[in-house]
Amino acid sequence: MIKLQCYLARLITPILLLQALSLQAQSTSVSPSTQPPLSTELCEHLSPQSMGVDRQISLYSDLIYNRQCIILKANPTENLNKLVERIPENTVILLSSETVPSLVTSSVSASASVYAPTPANISFPAGASVNTNTTSNPVVQSNSTTVMPSSSASPVPVKTTVEYFIDDEIRLKDGQDIIGAADEGYEIIIRDRPGYMVRYMVRVGAPDNFRFGERRSSNIRHVTFSPTRENNFPSVESIIYAECYNRRLILEENVFHIPSRAAVNLDCKEPLNLSVFYWHRGPGLEFANNTIIGKKYTTLQSRLIADVIPDQGILINLPAIRNRSGLLAVIGNTFQGDMAEAGEFRLGPKASMDVFKNTVDISNHGITNLDPVRKGGFVFVGTTENETRFPLFYLIGNQIKTTQTALTISGQVALNLVCNHLRAIRPWWQPLERFSLIAAHITLDDMTKQRLCEKVMSSPDVWPIPTQTTVNIWTAINDSPATACTGLVNLLGQFYFATEVCQKVNTFSGFIAGSNAFLDASNISTVVTTNSSSTTSLSNSSNTISLPTPSSINTTVVPTSSARKAAVTSAIGVITTLAILSSL
């Protein structure tokens, strides 16, 4: 009996000891979420770095002044999202095209690693052969912007791609910036690691909390976002998904390959009234000089459906935020490829945004998750519950070419339409006919006009038009009989095109009243005005000149001379973004 007990003790003791050691190991191990913060350095004190990093430090000297910087380099064994989690707030994160020395292989695919400058910086010659498929997945298709030269076209420089992988969304903290700092001939790419279901690549804000204490802007610049496609299906829904926050998100000089839904999705449904708490600004977005590329994909449900197109390039949905201006700008971007819509913008009462100098050249052909009749260029969505207060959109200097509808207006919307070139099957669509589209006008000084309109007026597709004019241009495609005013069923005011003037449509019901109405009811028959709630320092009186009465204007053909003056009372809220335009 005693021997049996000894044998049992010998058998049980190792098991108990193993359990104890296992528990000790678990208690002493450091999980990724509790790893110590990565060390940073004052940006001004950085020693000389690679060419790309030094160039960006010099270019953004004002942005990084008196801030902490960290330089990352390529490492396929780590995930960028986990490193960003360990980086403090208000830090400038520079993504270099350098790789860790042990990874000198034919594959330059990477996540990220903290970059410790050494004399043995590793670089690859421009044009080197790069294999981006680092897994055993059968078909992984990259959306890199690298273009191979063809014999029928002029040579295009070939870029070597350096890929930073993520296995989950990047949570961008207050004041964090991500800036691509590639050497000449390289391209910084962020993509989801094959085999991982990543819904969003970068996430900002919270669904039900503005976090008013977080006020530092975040920048993402000079990065290509290329969601992985396994068997031609993108698992990513949106690349940038922003909800409710209280700071500016600046996305500039990036390339976005649209996944299934949108490249950028700003979606905050929480109410906020900026007239009550001015310092509670809510979400700000500057989307400038980016390239948005749409490509057809295959659904998981049916491998036979291979011509599904992404929903939108950019979606802004802020229906419950009131009295805001100067916080939203979509400027100088290029939309190309296949997508149902270039952009959709839904704003709350007395809010405004700027849409300047964008180039849209997209195909709407294909299956979409959206309502098929919504296909086209830009969609502007206003209020449907309060008809006396509605948003104002400044649409100036854009070139919009689509295979369906150029502009869709839904709900009560005020639109400032100046020197745009629309090319499509039809220019307008108003699905909610009982709500008016209000034509708001502003006067432009010569310098502002030149900055906003030069791109459209200098286009080779535009016939000679006097440079002093701010009229719009309509060109029907595919033998469409549509004119510049086709599709307008409820218009209040006038839109001016080179070939015609779109006059007031339907009888005005007189719904605009009260001191807080966006428009001035006393001038509504001939002129649309913007009150001081959305102005800068310019006064209304300084922007007022005479407007001819409707009876004196030819409703079908307007000469392209400068005889007609198309000016009205308005405050020019768009001036707040001219600092961005000066760099275009």
Short mmCIF file of N, CA and C in Angstrom, two decimals, residues 354-503:
data_model
loop_
_atom_site.label_atom_id
_atom_site.label_comp_id
_atom_site.label_asym_id
_atom_site.label_seq_id
_atom_site.Cartn_x
_atom_site.Cartn_y
_atom_site.Cartn_z
N ASP A 354 -17.17 72.33 -48.22
CA ASP A 354 -16.56 72.76 -49.48
C ASP A 354 -16.16 71.56 -50.31
N VAL A 355 -16.53 71.57 -51.58
CA VAL A 355 -16.14 70.53 -52.54
C VAL A 355 -15.52 71.26 -53.73
N PHE A 356 -14.19 71.35 -53.74
CA PHE A 356 -13.48 72.19 -54.70
C PHE A 356 -12.53 71.36 -55.57
N LYS A 357 -12.44 71.68 -56.82
CA LYS A 357 -11.36 71.29 -57.74
C LYS A 357 -11.08 69.79 -57.75
N ASN A 358 -12.10 68.98 -57.62
CA ASN A 358 -11.93 67.54 -57.73
C ASN A 358 -12.11 67.09 -59.17
N THR A 359 -11.42 66.03 -59.53
CA THR A 359 -11.56 65.43 -60.86
C THR A 359 -12.18 64.05 -60.69
N VAL A 360 -13.35 63.87 -61.28
CA VAL A 360 -14.07 62.60 -61.22
C VAL A 360 -14.16 62.04 -62.62
N ASP A 361 -13.61 60.86 -62.82
CA ASP A 361 -13.68 60.18 -64.12
C ASP A 361 -13.90 58.70 -63.81
N ILE A 362 -15.15 58.32 -63.64
CA ILE A 362 -15.47 56.98 -63.14
C ILE A 362 -16.50 56.31 -64.03
N SER A 363 -16.54 55.00 -63.94
CA SER A 363 -17.56 54.20 -64.60
C SER A 363 -18.51 53.64 -63.54
N ASN A 364 -19.79 53.81 -63.77
CA ASN A 364 -20.81 53.30 -62.85
C ASN A 364 -21.36 51.94 -63.27
N HIS A 365 -20.77 51.33 -64.29
CA HIS A 365 -21.28 50.06 -64.78
C HIS A 365 -20.87 48.93 -63.84
N GLY A 366 -21.83 48.15 -63.42
CA GLY A 366 -21.56 47.03 -62.54
C GLY A 366 -22.64 46.89 -61.48
N ILE A 367 -22.58 45.82 -60.73
CA ILE A 367 -23.53 45.54 -59.66
C ILE A 367 -23.08 46.29 -58.41
N THR A 368 -24.03 46.88 -57.69
CA THR A 368 -23.69 47.65 -56.50
C THR A 368 -24.61 47.28 -55.35
N ASN A 369 -24.12 47.49 -54.12
CA ASN A 369 -24.94 47.29 -52.93
C ASN A 369 -25.94 48.42 -52.75
N LEU A 370 -25.73 49.55 -53.42
CA LEU A 370 -26.63 50.68 -53.32
C LEU A 370 -27.81 50.51 -54.28
N ASP A 371 -28.77 51.42 -54.15
CA ASP A 371 -29.87 51.47 -55.10
C ASP A 371 -29.29 51.76 -56.48
N PRO A 372 -29.54 50.91 -57.47
CA PRO A 372 -28.92 51.10 -58.79
C PRO A 372 -29.18 52.47 -59.41
N VAL A 373 -30.32 53.10 -59.12
CA VAL A 373 -30.62 54.39 -59.73
C VAL A 373 -29.81 55.51 -59.12
N ARG A 374 -29.09 55.24 -58.05
CA ARG A 374 -28.29 56.27 -57.40
C ARG A 374 -26.91 56.42 -58.02
N LYS A 375 -26.59 55.64 -58.99
CA LYS A 375 -25.24 55.68 -59.54
C LYS A 375 -24.92 57.05 -60.15
N GLY A 376 -23.68 57.51 -59.93
CA GLY A 376 -23.29 58.77 -60.52
C GLY A 376 -22.07 59.36 -59.86
N GLY A 377 -22.02 60.70 -59.83
CA GLY A 377 -20.86 61.42 -59.30
C GLY A 377 -21.01 61.74 -57.83
N PHE A 378 -21.45 62.97 -57.52
CA PHE A 378 -21.62 63.39 -56.14
C PHE A 378 -23.11 63.39 -55.77
N VAL A 379 -23.37 63.00 -54.53
CA VAL A 379 -24.73 62.98 -53.97
C VAL A 379 -24.76 63.92 -52.78
N PHE A 380 -25.68 64.87 -52.79
CA PHE A 380 -25.82 65.83 -51.69
C PHE A 380 -27.18 65.58 -51.03
N VAL A 381 -27.12 65.29 -49.74
CA VAL A 381 -28.33 64.93 -48.99
C VAL A 381 -28.57 65.97 -47.91
N GLY A 382 -29.77 66.53 -47.90
CA GLY A 382 -30.12 67.55 -46.91
C GLY A 382 -31.18 67.08 -45.95
N THR A 383 -31.88 68.03 -45.39
CA THR A 383 -32.88 67.73 -44.37
C THR A 383 -34.22 67.38 -45.03
N THR A 384 -34.95 66.53 -44.35
CA THR A 384 -36.30 66.17 -44.79
C THR A 384 -37.33 66.40 -43.70
N GLU A 385 -36.89 66.71 -42.49
CA GLU A 385 -37.82 66.90 -41.38
C GLU A 385 -38.07 68.37 -41.09
N ASN A 386 -37.02 69.20 -41.17
CA ASN A 386 -37.14 70.63 -40.91
C ASN A 386 -36.84 71.38 -42.19
N GLU A 387 -37.88 71.83 -42.86
CA GLU A 387 -37.71 72.43 -44.17
C GLU A 387 -37.22 73.88 -44.11
N THR A 388 -37.13 74.46 -42.93
CA THR A 388 -36.70 75.85 -42.84
C THR A 388 -35.21 75.97 -42.55
N ARG A 389 -34.54 74.88 -42.27
CA ARG A 389 -33.10 74.93 -42.00
C ARG A 389 -32.45 73.74 -42.68
N PHE A 390 -31.47 74.02 -43.51
CA PHE A 390 -30.92 72.95 -44.33
C PHE A 390 -29.45 73.24 -44.61
N PRO A 391 -28.69 72.29 -45.09
CA PRO A 391 -27.25 72.49 -45.32
C PRO A 391 -26.96 73.22 -46.62
N LEU A 392 -25.74 73.74 -46.69
CA LEU A 392 -25.26 74.45 -47.87
C LEU A 392 -23.96 73.79 -48.34
N PHE A 393 -23.89 73.47 -49.62
CA PHE A 393 -22.71 72.86 -50.22
C PHE A 393 -22.12 73.82 -51.25
N TYR A 394 -20.81 74.04 -51.15
CA TYR A 394 -20.09 74.83 -52.14
C TYR A 394 -19.43 73.86 -53.12
N LEU A 395 -19.91 73.84 -54.35
CA LEU A 395 -19.38 72.96 -55.39
C LEU A 395 -18.74 73.84 -56.46
N ILE A 396 -17.42 73.95 -56.41
CA ILE A 396 -16.72 74.94 -57.23
C ILE A 396 -15.51 74.30 -57.92
N GLY A 397 -15.41 74.51 -59.23
CA GLY A 397 -14.21 74.15 -59.97
C GLY A 397 -13.97 72.67 -60.13
N ASN A 398 -15.02 71.86 -60.14
CA ASN A 398 -14.87 70.41 -60.27
C ASN A 398 -15.09 69.95 -61.70
N GLN A 399 -14.40 68.88 -62.09
CA GLN A 399 -14.64 68.20 -63.36
C GLN A 399 -15.24 66.83 -63.04
N ILE A 400 -16.48 66.62 -63.42
CA ILE A 400 -17.20 65.42 -63.03
C ILE A 400 -17.66 64.69 -64.29
N LYS A 401 -17.10 63.51 -64.50
CA LYS A 401 -17.49 62.68 -65.63
C LYS A 401 -17.90 61.31 -65.10
N THR A 402 -19.15 60.93 -65.35
CA THR A 402 -19.66 59.63 -64.94
C THR A 402 -20.46 59.03 -66.09
N THR A 403 -20.79 57.76 -65.96
CA THR A 403 -21.58 57.10 -67.00
C THR A 403 -23.07 57.11 -66.68
N GLN A 404 -23.46 57.76 -65.57
CA GLN A 404 -24.88 57.87 -65.24
C GLN A 404 -25.22 59.33 -64.94
N THR A 405 -25.49 59.66 -63.67
CA THR A 405 -25.92 61.00 -63.28
C THR A 405 -24.76 61.76 -62.66
N ALA A 406 -24.59 63.01 -63.03
CA ALA A 406 -23.50 63.80 -62.47
C ALA A 406 -23.76 64.18 -61.02
N LEU A 407 -24.94 64.77 -60.73
CA LEU A 407 -25.25 65.26 -59.39
C LEU A 407 -26.62 64.78 -58.96
N THR A 408 -26.71 64.23 -57.76
CA THR A 408 -27.98 63.81 -57.18
C THR A 408 -28.26 64.66 -55.95
N ILE A 409 -29.49 65.17 -55.87
CA ILE A 409 -29.91 66.02 -54.76
C ILE A 409 -31.07 65.34 -54.05
N SER A 410 -30.91 65.11 -52.75
CA SER A 410 -31.96 64.44 -51.98
C SER A 410 -32.27 65.27 -50.74
N GLY A 411 -33.53 65.62 -50.57
CA GLY A 411 -33.92 66.44 -49.44
C GLY A 411 -33.75 67.92 -49.73
N GLN A 412 -33.87 68.74 -48.68
CA GLN A 412 -33.77 70.19 -48.81
C GLN A 412 -32.29 70.58 -48.75
N VAL A 413 -31.78 71.14 -49.85
CA VAL A 413 -30.36 71.41 -49.99
C VAL A 413 -30.17 72.78 -50.64
N ALA A 414 -29.17 73.53 -50.15
CA ALA A 414 -28.71 74.73 -50.84
C ALA A 414 -27.37 74.41 -51.49
N LEU A 415 -27.21 74.81 -52.75
CA LEU A 415 -26.03 74.46 -53.52
C LEU A 415 -25.47 75.69 -54.21
N ASN A 416 -24.20 75.95 -53.97
CA ASN A 416 -23.49 76.99 -54.70
C ASN A 416 -22.72 76.32 -55.83
N LEU A 417 -23.11 76.57 -57.07
CA LEU A 417 -22.59 75.88 -58.25
C LEU A 417 -21.81 76.87 -59.10
N VAL A 418 -20.49 76.76 -59.13
CA VAL A 418 -19.65 77.73 -59.83
C VAL A 418 -18.59 76.99 -60.64
N CYS A 419 -18.48 77.31 -61.90
CA CYS A 419 -17.47 76.85 -62.86
C CYS A 419 -17.12 75.37 -62.71
N ASN A 420 -18.15 74.53 -62.76
CA ASN A 420 -17.96 73.08 -62.81
C ASN A 420 -18.20 72.58 -64.23
N HIS A 421 -17.55 71.50 -64.60
CA HIS A 421 -17.79 70.86 -65.89
C HIS A 421 -18.39 69.50 -65.63
N LEU A 422 -19.65 69.32 -66.03
CA LEU A 422 -20.38 68.08 -65.82
C LEU A 422 -20.47 67.32 -67.13
N ARG A 423 -20.09 66.05 -67.12
CA ARG A 423 -20.21 65.18 -68.29
C ARG A 423 -20.83 63.86 -67.85
N ALA A 424 -22.00 63.56 -68.39
CA ALA A 424 -22.71 62.35 -67.95
C ALA A 424 -23.88 62.11 -68.89
N ILE A 425 -24.68 61.08 -68.55
CA ILE A 425 -25.92 60.83 -69.29
C ILE A 425 -26.94 61.91 -68.97
N ARG A 426 -27.01 62.29 -67.71
CA ARG A 426 -27.89 63.38 -67.30
C ARG A 426 -27.20 64.15 -66.17
N PRO A 427 -27.44 65.47 -66.09
CA PRO A 427 -26.74 66.26 -65.08
C PRO A 427 -27.34 66.17 -63.69
N TRP A 428 -28.66 66.02 -63.59
CA TRP A 428 -29.33 66.13 -62.30
C TRP A 428 -30.28 64.96 -62.06
N TRP A 429 -30.48 64.68 -60.77
CA TRP A 429 -31.57 63.80 -60.35
C TRP A 429 -32.03 64.23 -58.97
N GLN A 430 -33.33 64.52 -58.84
CA GLN A 430 -33.95 64.86 -57.57
C GLN A 430 -35.00 63.81 -57.22
N PRO A 431 -34.64 62.77 -56.47
CA PRO A 431 -35.61 61.71 -56.19
C PRO A 431 -36.74 62.16 -55.27
N LEU A 432 -36.49 63.11 -54.37
CA LEU A 432 -37.54 63.60 -53.46
C LEU A 432 -38.04 64.94 -54.00
N GLU A 433 -39.03 64.88 -54.86
CA GLU A 433 -39.42 66.05 -55.64
C GLU A 433 -40.05 67.16 -54.80
N ARG A 434 -40.58 66.84 -53.64
CA ARG A 434 -41.27 67.88 -52.85
C ARG A 434 -40.29 68.79 -52.12
N PHE A 435 -39.01 68.41 -52.09
CA PHE A 435 -38.01 69.24 -51.44
C PHE A 435 -37.25 70.04 -52.49
N SER A 436 -37.00 71.31 -52.16
CA SER A 436 -36.39 72.21 -53.12
C SER A 436 -34.87 72.13 -53.09
N LEU A 437 -34.28 72.34 -54.25
CA LEU A 437 -32.86 72.62 -54.38
C LEU A 437 -32.73 74.13 -54.51
N ILE A 438 -32.01 74.75 -53.57
CA ILE A 438 -31.89 76.20 -53.54
C ILE A 438 -30.57 76.60 -54.16
N ALA A 439 -30.61 77.45 -55.17
CA ALA A 439 -29.40 77.92 -55.84
C ALA A 439 -28.82 79.09 -55.05
N ALA A 440 -27.74 78.84 -54.35
CA ALA A 440 -27.06 79.88 -53.59
C ALA A 440 -25.88 80.39 -54.40
N HIS A 441 -25.66 81.71 -54.39
CA HIS A 441 -24.60 82.30 -55.20
C HIS A 441 -23.67 83.12 -54.33
N ILE A 442 -22.42 83.18 -54.73
CA ILE A 442 -21.45 84.04 -54.07
C ILE A 442 -20.68 84.81 -55.14
N THR A 443 -20.19 85.98 -54.77
CA THR A 443 -19.31 86.72 -55.67
C THR A 443 -17.87 86.36 -55.34
N LEU A 444 -17.06 86.24 -56.36
CA LEU A 444 -15.67 85.84 -56.19
C LEU A 444 -14.74 86.93 -56.68
N ASP A 445 -13.72 87.26 -55.89
CA ASP A 445 -12.71 88.17 -56.39
C ASP A 445 -11.86 87.44 -57.43
N ASP A 446 -11.08 88.20 -58.18
CA ASP A 446 -10.34 87.62 -59.31
C ASP A 446 -9.37 86.54 -58.87
N MET A 447 -8.67 86.75 -57.74
CA MET A 447 -7.68 85.77 -57.30
C MET A 447 -8.37 84.46 -56.89
N THR A 448 -9.45 84.60 -56.15
CA THR A 448 -10.19 83.40 -55.74
C THR A 448 -10.74 82.66 -56.94
N LYS A 449 -11.29 83.42 -57.89
CA LYS A 449 -11.85 82.83 -59.10
C LYS A 449 -10.78 82.05 -59.88
N GLN A 450 -9.59 82.64 -59.97
CA GLN A 450 -8.53 81.99 -60.71
C GLN A 450 -8.13 80.68 -60.04
N ARG A 451 -8.01 80.68 -58.73
CA ARG A 451 -7.63 79.48 -58.01
C ARG A 451 -8.68 78.37 -58.15
N LEU A 452 -9.93 78.74 -58.10
CA LEU A 452 -11.00 77.75 -58.09
C LEU A 452 -11.38 77.28 -59.49
N CYS A 453 -11.28 78.15 -60.47
CA CYS A 453 -11.84 77.84 -61.77
C CYS A 453 -10.82 77.53 -62.86
N GLU A 454 -9.54 77.77 -62.60
CA GLU A 454 -8.55 77.62 -63.67
C GLU A 454 -8.50 76.20 -64.20
N LYS A 455 -8.71 75.21 -63.35
CA LYS A 455 -8.60 73.82 -63.79
C LYS A 455 -9.69 73.48 -64.80
N VAL A 456 -10.91 73.94 -64.54
CA VAL A 456 -12.01 73.65 -65.45
C VAL A 456 -11.89 74.45 -66.72
N MET A 457 -11.61 75.74 -66.60
CA MET A 457 -11.60 76.62 -67.75
C MET A 457 -10.40 76.38 -68.67
N SER A 458 -9.34 75.75 -68.15
CA SER A 458 -8.18 75.47 -68.99
C SER A 458 -8.21 74.07 -69.58
N SER A 459 -9.28 73.31 -69.32
CA SER A 459 -9.40 71.96 -69.83
C SER A 459 -9.52 71.98 -71.35
N PRO A 460 -8.85 71.07 -72.06
CA PRO A 460 -8.95 71.04 -73.53
C PRO A 460 -10.34 70.65 -74.01
N ASP A 461 -11.17 70.09 -73.12
CA ASP A 461 -12.52 69.69 -73.51
C ASP A 461 -13.51 70.85 -73.47
N VAL A 462 -13.07 72.00 -72.99
CA VAL A 462 -13.96 73.14 -72.82
C VAL A 462 -13.73 74.12 -73.96
N TRP A 463 -14.81 74.53 -74.61
CA TRP A 463 -14.68 75.51 -75.67
C TRP A 463 -14.36 76.88 -75.06
N PRO A 464 -13.86 77.82 -75.87
CA PRO A 464 -13.44 79.11 -75.30
C PRO A 464 -14.57 79.80 -74.56
N ILE A 465 -14.29 80.13 -73.31
CA ILE A 465 -15.25 80.86 -72.48
C ILE A 465 -14.49 82.02 -71.84
N PRO A 466 -15.07 83.20 -71.78
CA PRO A 466 -14.37 84.32 -71.16
C PRO A 466 -13.87 83.97 -69.76
N THR A 467 -12.64 84.33 -69.47
CA THR A 467 -12.03 83.93 -68.20
C THR A 467 -12.70 84.58 -67.00
N GLN A 468 -13.42 85.69 -67.22
CA GLN A 468 -14.02 86.36 -66.09
C GLN A 468 -15.35 85.72 -65.68
N THR A 469 -15.83 84.77 -66.41
CA THR A 469 -17.12 84.18 -66.08
C THR A 469 -16.96 83.04 -65.09
N THR A 470 -18.02 82.76 -64.39
CA THR A 470 -18.04 81.63 -63.44
C THR A 470 -19.18 80.68 -63.77
N VAL A 471 -19.57 80.65 -65.03
CA VAL A 471 -20.65 79.75 -65.42
C VAL A 471 -20.15 78.31 -65.41
N ASN A 472 -21.11 77.39 -65.41
CA ASN A 472 -20.81 75.97 -65.46
C ASN A 472 -20.92 75.46 -66.89
N ILE A 473 -20.43 74.27 -67.11
CA ILE A 473 -20.42 73.67 -68.45
C ILE A 473 -21.06 72.29 -68.37
N TRP A 474 -21.91 72.00 -69.32
CA TRP A 474 -22.55 70.69 -69.41
C TRP A 474 -22.21 70.05 -70.74
N THR A 475 -21.78 68.78 -70.70
CA THR A 475 -21.51 68.02 -71.91
C THR A 475 -22.20 66.67 -71.79
N ALA A 476 -23.15 66.40 -72.66
CA ALA A 476 -23.84 65.11 -72.66
C ALA A 476 -22.95 64.06 -73.33
N ILE A 477 -23.00 62.84 -72.81
CA ILE A 477 -22.20 61.75 -73.38
C ILE A 477 -23.12 60.67 -73.91
N ASN A 478 -22.56 59.78 -74.70
CA ASN A 478 -23.28 58.62 -75.24
C ASN A 478 -24.57 59.02 -75.96
N ASP A 479 -24.49 60.13 -76.71
CA ASP A 479 -25.64 60.62 -77.49
C ASP A 479 -26.86 60.93 -76.63
N SER A 480 -26.65 61.29 -75.39
CA SER A 480 -27.77 61.66 -74.53
C SER A 480 -28.37 62.99 -74.98
N PRO A 481 -29.71 63.09 -75.00
CA PRO A 481 -30.35 64.36 -75.38
C PRO A 481 -30.48 65.34 -74.23
N ALA A 482 -29.97 65.00 -73.06
CA ALA A 482 -30.15 65.84 -71.87
C ALA A 482 -29.48 67.20 -72.06
N THR A 483 -30.15 68.22 -71.52
CA THR A 483 -29.58 69.56 -71.48
C THR A 483 -29.06 69.83 -70.07
N ALA A 484 -28.50 71.00 -69.87
CA ALA A 484 -27.90 71.33 -68.58
C ALA A 484 -28.91 71.33 -67.44
N CYS A 485 -30.19 71.51 -67.75
CA CYS A 485 -31.21 71.60 -66.70
C CYS A 485 -32.05 70.33 -66.57
N THR A 486 -31.75 69.33 -67.37
CA THR A 486 -32.52 68.09 -67.31
C THR A 486 -32.40 67.44 -65.94
N GLY A 487 -33.54 67.07 -65.37
CA GLY A 487 -33.55 66.40 -64.07
C GLY A 487 -33.89 67.30 -62.91
N LEU A 488 -33.88 68.62 -63.13
CA LEU A 488 -34.26 69.55 -62.06
C LEU A 488 -35.78 69.67 -62.03
N VAL A 489 -36.40 69.20 -60.96
CA VAL A 489 -37.86 69.21 -60.86
C VAL A 489 -38.35 70.17 -59.79
N ASN A 490 -37.46 70.62 -58.91
CA ASN A 490 -37.86 71.56 -57.86
C ASN A 490 -36.66 72.45 -57.54
N LEU A 491 -36.52 73.50 -58.29
CA LEU A 491 -35.38 74.41 -58.17
C LEU A 491 -35.85 75.77 -57.72
N LEU A 492 -35.16 76.31 -56.75
CA LEU A 492 -35.45 77.66 -56.27
C LEU A 492 -34.23 78.53 -56.57
N GLY A 493 -34.38 79.50 -57.47
CA GLY A 493 -33.25 80.31 -57.88
C GLY A 493 -32.81 79.94 -59.29
N GLN A 494 -31.54 80.18 -59.61
CA GLN A 494 -31.04 79.98 -60.96
C GLN A 494 -29.63 79.39 -60.92
N PHE A 495 -29.38 78.47 -61.85
CA PHE A 495 -28.04 77.97 -62.10
C PHE A 495 -27.61 78.42 -63.49
N TYR A 496 -26.38 78.87 -63.60
CA TYR A 496 -25.90 79.44 -64.86
C TYR A 496 -24.93 78.48 -65.54
N PHE A 497 -25.28 78.10 -66.75
CA PHE A 497 -24.43 77.28 -67.60
C PHE A 497 -24.07 78.07 -68.85
N ALA A 498 -23.06 77.62 -69.56
CA ALA A 498 -22.62 78.33 -70.75
C ALA A 498 -23.68 78.32 -71.84
N THR A 499 -24.55 77.33 -71.82
CA THR A 499 -25.55 77.20 -72.88
C THR A 499 -26.95 77.60 -72.46
N GLU A 500 -27.22 77.65 -71.17
CA GLU A 500 -28.56 78.00 -70.71
C GLU A 500 -28.55 78.34 -69.24
N VAL A 501 -29.67 78.91 -68.80
CA VAL A 501 -29.88 79.22 -67.40
C VAL A 501 -31.01 78.34 -66.88
N CYS A 502 -30.74 77.62 -65.83
CA CYS A 502 -31.78 76.81 -65.20
C CYS A 502 -32.58 77.71 -64.28
N GLN A 503 -33.85 77.94 -64.64
CA GLN A 503 -34.70 78.86 -63.89
C GLN A 503 -35.45 78.14 -62.78
#
